[in-house]
CSV table of N, CA and C in Angstrom, one decimal:
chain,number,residue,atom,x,y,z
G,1,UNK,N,65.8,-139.5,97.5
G,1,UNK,CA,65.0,-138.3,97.7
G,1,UNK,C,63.8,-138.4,96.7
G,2,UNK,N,62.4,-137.9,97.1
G,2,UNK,CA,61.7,-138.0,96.2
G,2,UNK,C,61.6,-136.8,94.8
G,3,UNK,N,60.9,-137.1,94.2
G,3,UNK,CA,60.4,-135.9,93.4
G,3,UNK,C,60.2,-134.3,94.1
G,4,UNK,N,59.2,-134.4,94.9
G,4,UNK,CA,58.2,-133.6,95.5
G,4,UNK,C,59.9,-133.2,96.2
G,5,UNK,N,60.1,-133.5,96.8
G,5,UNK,CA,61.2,-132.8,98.0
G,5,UNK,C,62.3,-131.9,97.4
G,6,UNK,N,62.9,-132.8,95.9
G,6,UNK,CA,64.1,-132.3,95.0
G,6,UNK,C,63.8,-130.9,94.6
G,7,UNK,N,62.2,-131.1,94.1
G,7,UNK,CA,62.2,-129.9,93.5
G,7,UNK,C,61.7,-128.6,94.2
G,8,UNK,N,61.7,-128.9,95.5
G,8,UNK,CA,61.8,-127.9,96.8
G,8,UNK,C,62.6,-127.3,97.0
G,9,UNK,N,64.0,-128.1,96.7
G,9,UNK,CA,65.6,-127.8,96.7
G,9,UNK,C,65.8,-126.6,95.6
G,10,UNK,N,66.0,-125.2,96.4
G,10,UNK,CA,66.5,-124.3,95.0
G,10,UNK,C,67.7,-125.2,94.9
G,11,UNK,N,68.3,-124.5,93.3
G,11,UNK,CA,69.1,-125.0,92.7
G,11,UNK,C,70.2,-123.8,93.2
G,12,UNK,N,71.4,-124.1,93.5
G,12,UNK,CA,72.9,-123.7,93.9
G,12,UNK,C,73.2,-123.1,92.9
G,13,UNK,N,73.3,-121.8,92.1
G,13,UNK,CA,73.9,-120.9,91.8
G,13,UNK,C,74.9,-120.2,92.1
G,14,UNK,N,75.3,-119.0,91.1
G,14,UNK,CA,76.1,-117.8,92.2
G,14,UNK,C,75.1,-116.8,92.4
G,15,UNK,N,73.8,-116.3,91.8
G,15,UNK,CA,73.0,-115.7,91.7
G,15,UNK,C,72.4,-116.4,93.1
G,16,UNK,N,71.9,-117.1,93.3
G,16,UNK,CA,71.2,-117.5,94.4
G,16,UNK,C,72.1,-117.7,95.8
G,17,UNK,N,73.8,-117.9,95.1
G,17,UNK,CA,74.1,-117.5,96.5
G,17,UNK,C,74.8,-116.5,97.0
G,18,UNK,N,74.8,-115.8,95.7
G,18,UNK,CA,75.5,-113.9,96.2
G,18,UNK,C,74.1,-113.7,97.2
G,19,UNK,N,73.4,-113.8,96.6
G,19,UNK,CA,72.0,-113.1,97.2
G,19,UNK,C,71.8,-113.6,98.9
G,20,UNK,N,72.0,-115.1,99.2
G,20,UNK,CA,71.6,-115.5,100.6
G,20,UNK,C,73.4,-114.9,100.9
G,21,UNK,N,74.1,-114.3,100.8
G,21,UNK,CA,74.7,-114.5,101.5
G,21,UNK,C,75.5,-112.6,102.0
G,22,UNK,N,75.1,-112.0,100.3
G,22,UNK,CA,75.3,-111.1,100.6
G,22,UNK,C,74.3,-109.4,101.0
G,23,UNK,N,72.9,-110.2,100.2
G,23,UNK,CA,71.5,-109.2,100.2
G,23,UNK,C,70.4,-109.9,101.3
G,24,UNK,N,70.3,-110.6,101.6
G,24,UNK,CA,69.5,-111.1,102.2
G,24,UNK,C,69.5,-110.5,103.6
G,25,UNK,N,71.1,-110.7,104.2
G,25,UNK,CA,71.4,-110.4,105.6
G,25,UNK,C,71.3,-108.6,106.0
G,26,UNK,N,70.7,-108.2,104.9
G,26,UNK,CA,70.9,-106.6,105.0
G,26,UNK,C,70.0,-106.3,105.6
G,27,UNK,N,70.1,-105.6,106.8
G,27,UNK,CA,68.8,-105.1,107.5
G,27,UNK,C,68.9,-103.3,107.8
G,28,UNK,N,70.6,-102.9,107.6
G,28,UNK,CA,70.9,-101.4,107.4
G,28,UNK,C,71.4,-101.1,106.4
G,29,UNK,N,71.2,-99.7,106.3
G,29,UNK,CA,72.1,-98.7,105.4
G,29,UNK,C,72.8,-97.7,105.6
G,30,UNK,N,73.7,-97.2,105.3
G,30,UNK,CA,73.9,-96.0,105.5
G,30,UNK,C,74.4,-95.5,104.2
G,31,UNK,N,74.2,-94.1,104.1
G,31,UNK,CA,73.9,-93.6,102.8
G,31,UNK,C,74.6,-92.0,103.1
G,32,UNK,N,76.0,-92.4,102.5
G,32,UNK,CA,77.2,-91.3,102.9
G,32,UNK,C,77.2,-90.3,101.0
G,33,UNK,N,76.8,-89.0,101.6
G,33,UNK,CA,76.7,-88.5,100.0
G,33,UNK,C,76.4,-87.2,100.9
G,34,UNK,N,77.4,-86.6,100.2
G,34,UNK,CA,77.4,-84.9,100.6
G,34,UNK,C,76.6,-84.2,100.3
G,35,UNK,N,75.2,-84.4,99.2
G,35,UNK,CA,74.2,-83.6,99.0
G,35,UNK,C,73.1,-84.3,99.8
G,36,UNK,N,73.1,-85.0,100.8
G,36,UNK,CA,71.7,-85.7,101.3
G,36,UNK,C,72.4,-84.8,102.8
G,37,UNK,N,71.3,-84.3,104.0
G,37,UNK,CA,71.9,-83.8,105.2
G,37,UNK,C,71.7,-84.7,106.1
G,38,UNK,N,71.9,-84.6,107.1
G,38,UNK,CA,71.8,-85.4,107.9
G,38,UNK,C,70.7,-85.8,108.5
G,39,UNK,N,70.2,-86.6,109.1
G,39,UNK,CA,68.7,-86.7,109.9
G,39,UNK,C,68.6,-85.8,111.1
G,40,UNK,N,70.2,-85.0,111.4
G,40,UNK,CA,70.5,-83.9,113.0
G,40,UNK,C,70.0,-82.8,111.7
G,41,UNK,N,70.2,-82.4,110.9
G,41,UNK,CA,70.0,-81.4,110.0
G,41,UNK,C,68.5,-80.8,110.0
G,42,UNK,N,67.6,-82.0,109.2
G,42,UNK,CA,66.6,-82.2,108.6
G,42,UNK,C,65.5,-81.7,109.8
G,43,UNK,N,65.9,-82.7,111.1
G,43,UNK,CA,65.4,-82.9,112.6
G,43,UNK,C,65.5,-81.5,113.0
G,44,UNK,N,67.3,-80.7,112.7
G,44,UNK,CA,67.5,-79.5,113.5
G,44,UNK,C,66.6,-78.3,113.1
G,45,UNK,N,67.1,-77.4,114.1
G,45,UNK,CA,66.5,-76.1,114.4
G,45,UNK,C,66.3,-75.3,112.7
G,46,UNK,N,67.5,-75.6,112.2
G,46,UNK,CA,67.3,-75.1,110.6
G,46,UNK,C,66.3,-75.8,109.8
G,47,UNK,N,66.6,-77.5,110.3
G,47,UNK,CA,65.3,-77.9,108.9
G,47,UNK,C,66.4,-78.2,107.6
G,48,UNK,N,65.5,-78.5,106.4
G,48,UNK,CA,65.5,-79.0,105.3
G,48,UNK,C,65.4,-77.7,104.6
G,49,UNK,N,66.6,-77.1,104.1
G,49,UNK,CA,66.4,-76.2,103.1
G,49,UNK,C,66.1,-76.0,101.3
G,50,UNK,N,64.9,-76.1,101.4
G,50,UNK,CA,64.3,-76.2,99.8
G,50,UNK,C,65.7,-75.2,99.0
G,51,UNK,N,66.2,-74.1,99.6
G,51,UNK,CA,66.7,-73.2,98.9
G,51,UNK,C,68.3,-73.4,98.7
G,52,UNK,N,69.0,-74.5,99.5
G,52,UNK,CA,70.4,-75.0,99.1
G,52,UNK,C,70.6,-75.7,98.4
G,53,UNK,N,71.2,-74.8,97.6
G,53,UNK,CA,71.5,-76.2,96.6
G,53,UNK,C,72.5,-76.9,95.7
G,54,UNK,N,73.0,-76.8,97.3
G,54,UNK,CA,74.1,-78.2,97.1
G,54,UNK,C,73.3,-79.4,98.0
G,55,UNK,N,72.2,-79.8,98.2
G,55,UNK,CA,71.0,-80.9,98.9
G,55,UNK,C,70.3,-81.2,97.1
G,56,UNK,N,70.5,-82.5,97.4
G,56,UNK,CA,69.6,-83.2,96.2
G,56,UNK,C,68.1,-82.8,96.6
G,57,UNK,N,67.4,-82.8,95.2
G,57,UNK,CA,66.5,-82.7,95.4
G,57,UNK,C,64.9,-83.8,96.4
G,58,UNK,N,64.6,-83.1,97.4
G,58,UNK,CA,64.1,-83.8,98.6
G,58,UNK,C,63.2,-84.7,97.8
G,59,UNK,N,62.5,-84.8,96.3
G,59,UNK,CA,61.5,-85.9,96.0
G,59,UNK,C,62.6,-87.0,95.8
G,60,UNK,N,63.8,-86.6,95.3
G,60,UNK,CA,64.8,-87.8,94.9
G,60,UNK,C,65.5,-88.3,96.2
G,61,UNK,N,65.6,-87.5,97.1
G,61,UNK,CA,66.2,-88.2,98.0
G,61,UNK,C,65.1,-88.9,99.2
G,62,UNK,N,64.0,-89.1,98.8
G,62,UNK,CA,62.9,-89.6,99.4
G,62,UNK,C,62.5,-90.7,98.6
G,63,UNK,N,62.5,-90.8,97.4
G,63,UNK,CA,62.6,-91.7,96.7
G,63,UNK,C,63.4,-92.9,96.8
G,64,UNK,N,64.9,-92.4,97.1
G,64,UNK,CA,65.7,-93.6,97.8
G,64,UNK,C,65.7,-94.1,99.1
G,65,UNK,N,65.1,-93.1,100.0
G,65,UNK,CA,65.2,-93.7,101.4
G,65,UNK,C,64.1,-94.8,101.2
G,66,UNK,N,62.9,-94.3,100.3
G,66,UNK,CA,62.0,-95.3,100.5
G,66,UNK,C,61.9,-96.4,99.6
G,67,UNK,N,63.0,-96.6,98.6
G,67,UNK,CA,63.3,-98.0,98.1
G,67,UNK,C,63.8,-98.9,99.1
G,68,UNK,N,64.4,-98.3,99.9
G,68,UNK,CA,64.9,-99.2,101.0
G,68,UNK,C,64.3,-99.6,102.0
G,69,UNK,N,63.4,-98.9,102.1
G,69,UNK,CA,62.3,-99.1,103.1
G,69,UNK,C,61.2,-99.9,102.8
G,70,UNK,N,61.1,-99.8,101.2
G,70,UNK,CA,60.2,-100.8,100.8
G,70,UNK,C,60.2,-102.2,101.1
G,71,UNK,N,61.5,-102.4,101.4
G,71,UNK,CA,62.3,-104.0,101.5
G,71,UNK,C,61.3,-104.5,102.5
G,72,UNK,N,61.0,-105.4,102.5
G,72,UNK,CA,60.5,-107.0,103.3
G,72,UNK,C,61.3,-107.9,104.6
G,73,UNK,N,61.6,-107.3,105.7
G,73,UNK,CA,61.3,-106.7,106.2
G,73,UNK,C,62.3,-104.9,105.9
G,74,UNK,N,61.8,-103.6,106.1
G,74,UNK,CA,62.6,-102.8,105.7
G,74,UNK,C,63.4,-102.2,106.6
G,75,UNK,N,64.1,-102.0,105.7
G,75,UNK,CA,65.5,-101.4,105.6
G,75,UNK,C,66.1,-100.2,107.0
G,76,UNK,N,66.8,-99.9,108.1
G,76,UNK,CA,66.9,-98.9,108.7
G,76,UNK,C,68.0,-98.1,108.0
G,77,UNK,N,67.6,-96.8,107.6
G,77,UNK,CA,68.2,-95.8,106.9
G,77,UNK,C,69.1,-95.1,107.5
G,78,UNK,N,69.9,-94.5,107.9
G,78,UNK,CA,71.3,-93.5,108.4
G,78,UNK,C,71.6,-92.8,107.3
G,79,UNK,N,72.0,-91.5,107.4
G,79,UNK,CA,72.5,-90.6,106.4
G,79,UNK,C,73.8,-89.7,106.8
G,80,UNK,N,74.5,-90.0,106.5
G,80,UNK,CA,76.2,-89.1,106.5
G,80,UNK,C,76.3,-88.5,105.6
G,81,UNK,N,76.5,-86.7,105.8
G,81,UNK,CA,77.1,-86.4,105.0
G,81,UNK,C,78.4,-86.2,104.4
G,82,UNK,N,79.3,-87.0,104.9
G,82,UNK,CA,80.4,-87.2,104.6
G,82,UNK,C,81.5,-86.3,105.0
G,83,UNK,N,80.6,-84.8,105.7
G,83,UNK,CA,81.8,-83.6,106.4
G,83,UNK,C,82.4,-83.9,107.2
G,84,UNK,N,82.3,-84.7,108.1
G,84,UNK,CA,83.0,-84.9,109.3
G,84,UNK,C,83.6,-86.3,109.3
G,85,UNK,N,84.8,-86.8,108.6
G,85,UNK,CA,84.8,-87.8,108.7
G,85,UNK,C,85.9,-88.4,109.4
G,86,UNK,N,86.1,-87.9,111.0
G,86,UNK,CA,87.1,-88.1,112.5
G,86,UNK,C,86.0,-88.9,112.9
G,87,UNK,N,84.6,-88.4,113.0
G,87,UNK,CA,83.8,-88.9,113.3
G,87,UNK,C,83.4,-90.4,112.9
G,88,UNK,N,83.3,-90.5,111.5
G,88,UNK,CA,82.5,-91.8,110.6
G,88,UNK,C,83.0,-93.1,111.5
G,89,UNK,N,83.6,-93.5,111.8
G,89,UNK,CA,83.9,-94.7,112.4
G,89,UNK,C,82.5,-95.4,113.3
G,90,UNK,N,81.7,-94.0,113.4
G,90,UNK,CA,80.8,-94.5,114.4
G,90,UNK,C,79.7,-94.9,113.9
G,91,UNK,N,79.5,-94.1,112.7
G,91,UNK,CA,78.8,-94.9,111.8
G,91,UNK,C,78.8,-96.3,111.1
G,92,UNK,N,79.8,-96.4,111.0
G,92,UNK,CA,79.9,-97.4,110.2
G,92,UNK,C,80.3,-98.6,110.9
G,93,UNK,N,80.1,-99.1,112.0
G,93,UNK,CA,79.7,-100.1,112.8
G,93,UNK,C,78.3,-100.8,112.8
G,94,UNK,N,77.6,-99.7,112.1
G,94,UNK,CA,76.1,-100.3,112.8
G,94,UNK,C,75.4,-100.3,111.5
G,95,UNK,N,76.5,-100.4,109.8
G,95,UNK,CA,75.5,-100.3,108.9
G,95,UNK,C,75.8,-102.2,107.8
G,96,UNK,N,75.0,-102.6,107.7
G,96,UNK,CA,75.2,-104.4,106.8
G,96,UNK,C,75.4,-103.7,105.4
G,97,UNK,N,75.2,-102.3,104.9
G,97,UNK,CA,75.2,-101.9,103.4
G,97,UNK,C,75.9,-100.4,103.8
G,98,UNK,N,76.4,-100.0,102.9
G,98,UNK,CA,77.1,-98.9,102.9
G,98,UNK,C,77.0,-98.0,101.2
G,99,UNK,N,76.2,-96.8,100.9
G,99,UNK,CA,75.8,-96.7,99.7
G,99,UNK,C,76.8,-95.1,100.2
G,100,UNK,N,77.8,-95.2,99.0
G,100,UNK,CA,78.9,-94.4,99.5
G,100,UNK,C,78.9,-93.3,98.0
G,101,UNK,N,78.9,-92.2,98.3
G,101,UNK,CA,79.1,-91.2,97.1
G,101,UNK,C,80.7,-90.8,96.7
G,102,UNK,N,81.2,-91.5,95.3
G,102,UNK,CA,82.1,-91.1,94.8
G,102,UNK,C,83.0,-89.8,94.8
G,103,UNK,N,82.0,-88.7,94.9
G,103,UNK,CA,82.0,-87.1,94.8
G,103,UNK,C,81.8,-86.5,95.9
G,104,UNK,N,82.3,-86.7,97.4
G,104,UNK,CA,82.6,-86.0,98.7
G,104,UNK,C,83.0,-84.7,98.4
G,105,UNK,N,83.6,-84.2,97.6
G,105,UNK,CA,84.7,-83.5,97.9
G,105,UNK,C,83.6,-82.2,96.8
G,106,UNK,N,84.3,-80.9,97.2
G,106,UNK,CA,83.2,-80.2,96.3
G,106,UNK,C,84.3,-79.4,95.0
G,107,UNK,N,85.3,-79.9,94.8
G,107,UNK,CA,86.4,-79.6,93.6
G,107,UNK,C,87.6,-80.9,93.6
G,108,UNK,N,88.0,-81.4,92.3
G,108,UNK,CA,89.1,-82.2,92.1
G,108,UNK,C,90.1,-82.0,92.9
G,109,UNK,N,90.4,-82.9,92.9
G,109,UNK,CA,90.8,-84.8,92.8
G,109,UNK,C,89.2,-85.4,93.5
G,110,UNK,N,88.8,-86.1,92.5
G,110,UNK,CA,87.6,-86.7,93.6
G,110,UNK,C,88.0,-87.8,94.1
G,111,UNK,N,87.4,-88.4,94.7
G,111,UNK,CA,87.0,-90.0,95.2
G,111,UNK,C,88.2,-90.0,96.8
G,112,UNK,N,89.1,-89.2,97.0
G,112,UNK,CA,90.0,-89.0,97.9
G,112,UNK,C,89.2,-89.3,99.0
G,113,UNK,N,88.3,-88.9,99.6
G,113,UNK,CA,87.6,-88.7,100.7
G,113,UNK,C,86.9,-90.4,100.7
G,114,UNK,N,86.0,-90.8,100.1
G,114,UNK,CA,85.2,-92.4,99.6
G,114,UNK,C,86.5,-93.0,99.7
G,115,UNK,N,87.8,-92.8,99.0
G,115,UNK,CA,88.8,-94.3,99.1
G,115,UNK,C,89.3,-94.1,100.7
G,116,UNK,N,89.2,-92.9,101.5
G,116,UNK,CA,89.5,-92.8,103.1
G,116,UNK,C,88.8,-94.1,103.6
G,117,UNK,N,87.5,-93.7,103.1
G,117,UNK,CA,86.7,-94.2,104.0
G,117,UNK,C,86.5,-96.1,103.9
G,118,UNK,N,86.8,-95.9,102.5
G,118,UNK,CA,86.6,-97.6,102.3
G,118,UNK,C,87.9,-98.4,102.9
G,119,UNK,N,89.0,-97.6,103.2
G,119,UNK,CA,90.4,-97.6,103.6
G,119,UNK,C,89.5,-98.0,105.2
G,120,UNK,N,88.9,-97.0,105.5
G,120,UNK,CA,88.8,-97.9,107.2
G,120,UNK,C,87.8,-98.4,107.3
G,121,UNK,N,87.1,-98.9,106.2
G,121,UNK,CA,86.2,-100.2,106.0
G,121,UNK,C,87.0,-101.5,106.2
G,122,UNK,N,87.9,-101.5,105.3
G,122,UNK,CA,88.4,-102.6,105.2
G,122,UNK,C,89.2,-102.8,106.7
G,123,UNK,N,89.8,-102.3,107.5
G,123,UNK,CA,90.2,-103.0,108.8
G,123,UNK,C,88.8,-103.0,109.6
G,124,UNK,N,87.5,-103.3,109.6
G,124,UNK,CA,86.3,-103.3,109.6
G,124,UNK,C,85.7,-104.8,109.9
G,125,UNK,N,85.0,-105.7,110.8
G,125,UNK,CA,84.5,-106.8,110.2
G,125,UNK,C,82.7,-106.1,110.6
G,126,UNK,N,82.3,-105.3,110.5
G,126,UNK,CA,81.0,-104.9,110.7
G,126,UNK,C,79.7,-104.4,109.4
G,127,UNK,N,80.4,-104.7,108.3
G,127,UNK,CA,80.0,-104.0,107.3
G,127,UNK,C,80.0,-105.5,106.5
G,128,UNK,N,78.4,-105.7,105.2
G,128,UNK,CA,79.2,-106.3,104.4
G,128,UNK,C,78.8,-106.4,103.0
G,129,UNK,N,78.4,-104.8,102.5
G,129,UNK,CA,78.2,-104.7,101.2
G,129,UNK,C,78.4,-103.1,101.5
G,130,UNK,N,79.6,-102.8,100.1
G,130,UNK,CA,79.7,-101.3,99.7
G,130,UNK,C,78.9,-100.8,98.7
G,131,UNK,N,78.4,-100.0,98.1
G,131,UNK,CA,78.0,-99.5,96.5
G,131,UNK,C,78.7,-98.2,96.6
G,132,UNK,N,79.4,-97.7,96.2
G,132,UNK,CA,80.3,-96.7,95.2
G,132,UNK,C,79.1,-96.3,94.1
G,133,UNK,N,78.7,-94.8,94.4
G,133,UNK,CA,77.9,-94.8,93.3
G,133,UNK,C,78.5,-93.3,92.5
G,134,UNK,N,78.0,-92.8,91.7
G,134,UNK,CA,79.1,-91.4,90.7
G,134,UNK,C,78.4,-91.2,89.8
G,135,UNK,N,78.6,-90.1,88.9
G,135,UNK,CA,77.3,-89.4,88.0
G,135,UNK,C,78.0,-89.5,86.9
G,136,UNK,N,79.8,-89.8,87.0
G,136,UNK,CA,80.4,-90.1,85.6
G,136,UNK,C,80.0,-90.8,85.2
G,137,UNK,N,79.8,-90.7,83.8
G,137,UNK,CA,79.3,-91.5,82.8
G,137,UNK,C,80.7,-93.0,82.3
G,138,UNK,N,81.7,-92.8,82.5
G,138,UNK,CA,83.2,-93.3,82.5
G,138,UNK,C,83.2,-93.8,83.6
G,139,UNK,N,83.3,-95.3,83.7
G,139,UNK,CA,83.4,-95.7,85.0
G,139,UNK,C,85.0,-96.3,85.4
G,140,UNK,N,85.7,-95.9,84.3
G,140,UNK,CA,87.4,-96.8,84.7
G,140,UNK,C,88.0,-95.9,85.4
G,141,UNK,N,87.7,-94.6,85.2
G,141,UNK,CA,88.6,-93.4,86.8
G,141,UNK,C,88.2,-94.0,88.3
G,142,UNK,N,86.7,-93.9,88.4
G,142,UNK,CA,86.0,-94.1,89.8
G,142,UNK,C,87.0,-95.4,89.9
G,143,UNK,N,86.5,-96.3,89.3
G,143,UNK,CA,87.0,-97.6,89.6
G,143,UNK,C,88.6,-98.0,89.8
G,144,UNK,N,89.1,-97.2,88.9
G,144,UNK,CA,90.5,-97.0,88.9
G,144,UNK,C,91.3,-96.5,90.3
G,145,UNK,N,90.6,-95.3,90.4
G,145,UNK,CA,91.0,-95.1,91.4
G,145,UNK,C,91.0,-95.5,93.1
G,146,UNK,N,89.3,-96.0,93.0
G,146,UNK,CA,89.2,-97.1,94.4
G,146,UNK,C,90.4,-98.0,94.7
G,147,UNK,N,90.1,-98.4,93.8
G,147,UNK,CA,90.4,-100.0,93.2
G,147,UNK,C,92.4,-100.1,94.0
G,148,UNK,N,92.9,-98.4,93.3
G,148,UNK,CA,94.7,-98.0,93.4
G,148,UNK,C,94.5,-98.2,95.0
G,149,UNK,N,93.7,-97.3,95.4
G,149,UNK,CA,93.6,-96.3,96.8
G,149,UNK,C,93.4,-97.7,98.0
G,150,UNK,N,92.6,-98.6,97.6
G,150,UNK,CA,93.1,-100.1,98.4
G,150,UNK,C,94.0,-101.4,98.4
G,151,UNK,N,94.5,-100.9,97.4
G,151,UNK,CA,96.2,-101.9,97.3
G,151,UNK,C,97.0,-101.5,98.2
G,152,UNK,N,97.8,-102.3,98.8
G,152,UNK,CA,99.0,-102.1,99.3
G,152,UNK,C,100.0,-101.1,98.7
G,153,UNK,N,101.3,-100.6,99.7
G,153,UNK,CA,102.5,-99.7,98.8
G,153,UNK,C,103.3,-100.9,97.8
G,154,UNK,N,103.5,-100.8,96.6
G,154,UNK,CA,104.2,-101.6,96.1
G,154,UNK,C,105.5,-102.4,97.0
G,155,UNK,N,106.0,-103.1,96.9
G,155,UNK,CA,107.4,-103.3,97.8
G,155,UNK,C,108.1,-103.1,96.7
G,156,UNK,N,108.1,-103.1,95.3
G,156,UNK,CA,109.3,-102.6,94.7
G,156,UNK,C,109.8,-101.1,95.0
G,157,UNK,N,108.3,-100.1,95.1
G,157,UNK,CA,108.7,-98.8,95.4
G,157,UNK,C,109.2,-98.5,96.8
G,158,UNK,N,108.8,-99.5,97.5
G,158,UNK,CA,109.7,-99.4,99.2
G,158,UNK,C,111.4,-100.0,98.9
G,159,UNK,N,111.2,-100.6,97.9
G,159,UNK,CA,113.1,-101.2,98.1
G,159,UNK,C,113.7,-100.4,97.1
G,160,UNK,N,113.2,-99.7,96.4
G,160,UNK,CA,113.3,-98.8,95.3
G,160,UNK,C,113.9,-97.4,96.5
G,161,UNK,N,112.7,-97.0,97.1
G,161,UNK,CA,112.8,-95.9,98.1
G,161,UNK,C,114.6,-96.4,99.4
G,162,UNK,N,114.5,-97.2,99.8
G,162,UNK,CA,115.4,-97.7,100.8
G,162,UNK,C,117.1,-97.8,100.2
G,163,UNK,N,116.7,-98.1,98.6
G,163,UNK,CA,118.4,-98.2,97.9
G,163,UNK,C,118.5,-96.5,97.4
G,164,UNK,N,117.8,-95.7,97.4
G,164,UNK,CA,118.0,-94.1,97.1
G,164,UNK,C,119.0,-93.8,98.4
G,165,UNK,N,118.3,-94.3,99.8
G,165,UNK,CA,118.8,-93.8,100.9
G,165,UNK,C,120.6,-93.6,100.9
């Protein structure tokens, strides 16, 4: 192989091949977070209410649709708000990125609702980047708790449960 050719050859990293394999193929998003409304909302008869305020602020949430859209070629955006989620399945067929809000729920226990959902991600081959994102500053609960919420039931606590019987 010559000179000229070798050094044509990127070099094989994990950096270079997280990226061709897991960012590159991204062409959607969907962006499930209970203060963003929906595009039926925003579109509907009601509109975008400056005056709710449980909706992130519209400069911030315009700010991120259009990071994404900045992308080369960019990004197709979807927005869930995470209320209806008998529904979500339908969504989440048609998104390569999935930018999911920790905080569904509008009072403790959080993340219940997000580990649902990543729960029917994973019987899923349609999807293939999550981001879990959260305003805790502490990231070992969020993580902790994903992390429980897609493990298996122990089998000790099933043969544990079975010898009580």
């Amino acid at each position: 192989m010559s000179e000229a050719a070798a050094a044509t050859v990127p070099e094989a990293n994990l950096s270079t091949l997280v990226q061709e394999t897991f960012i590159d193929p991204i062409r959607s998003v969907l962006i499930i977070d209970d203060r963003y409304p929906t595009w039926e909302k925003i579109f509907g008869e009601s509109g975008y209410d400056p005056t709710n305020n449980k909706w992130a602020d519209r400069e911030k949430m315009l700010q991120v649709v259009s990071q994404f859209r900045a992308k080369s070629p960019a990004l197709t955006v979807d927005i869930h708000d995470g209320t209806d989620n008998a529904q979500i399945s339908s969504y989440l067929h048609q998104s390569d990125l999935l930018v999911l809000d920790y905080h569904l729920e509008s009072s403790a226990p959080y993340g219940v609702l997000a580990a649902d959902i990543l729960r029917r991600l994973m019987n899923s081959t349609h999807f293939n980047l999550v981001v879990v994102h959260t305003e805790i500053d502490d990231l070992i609960e969020p993580f902790n708790n994903i992390l429980l919420s897609l493990l298996p039931p122990s089998r000790t606590n099933q043969i544990r449960s079975r010898a009580a019987k």
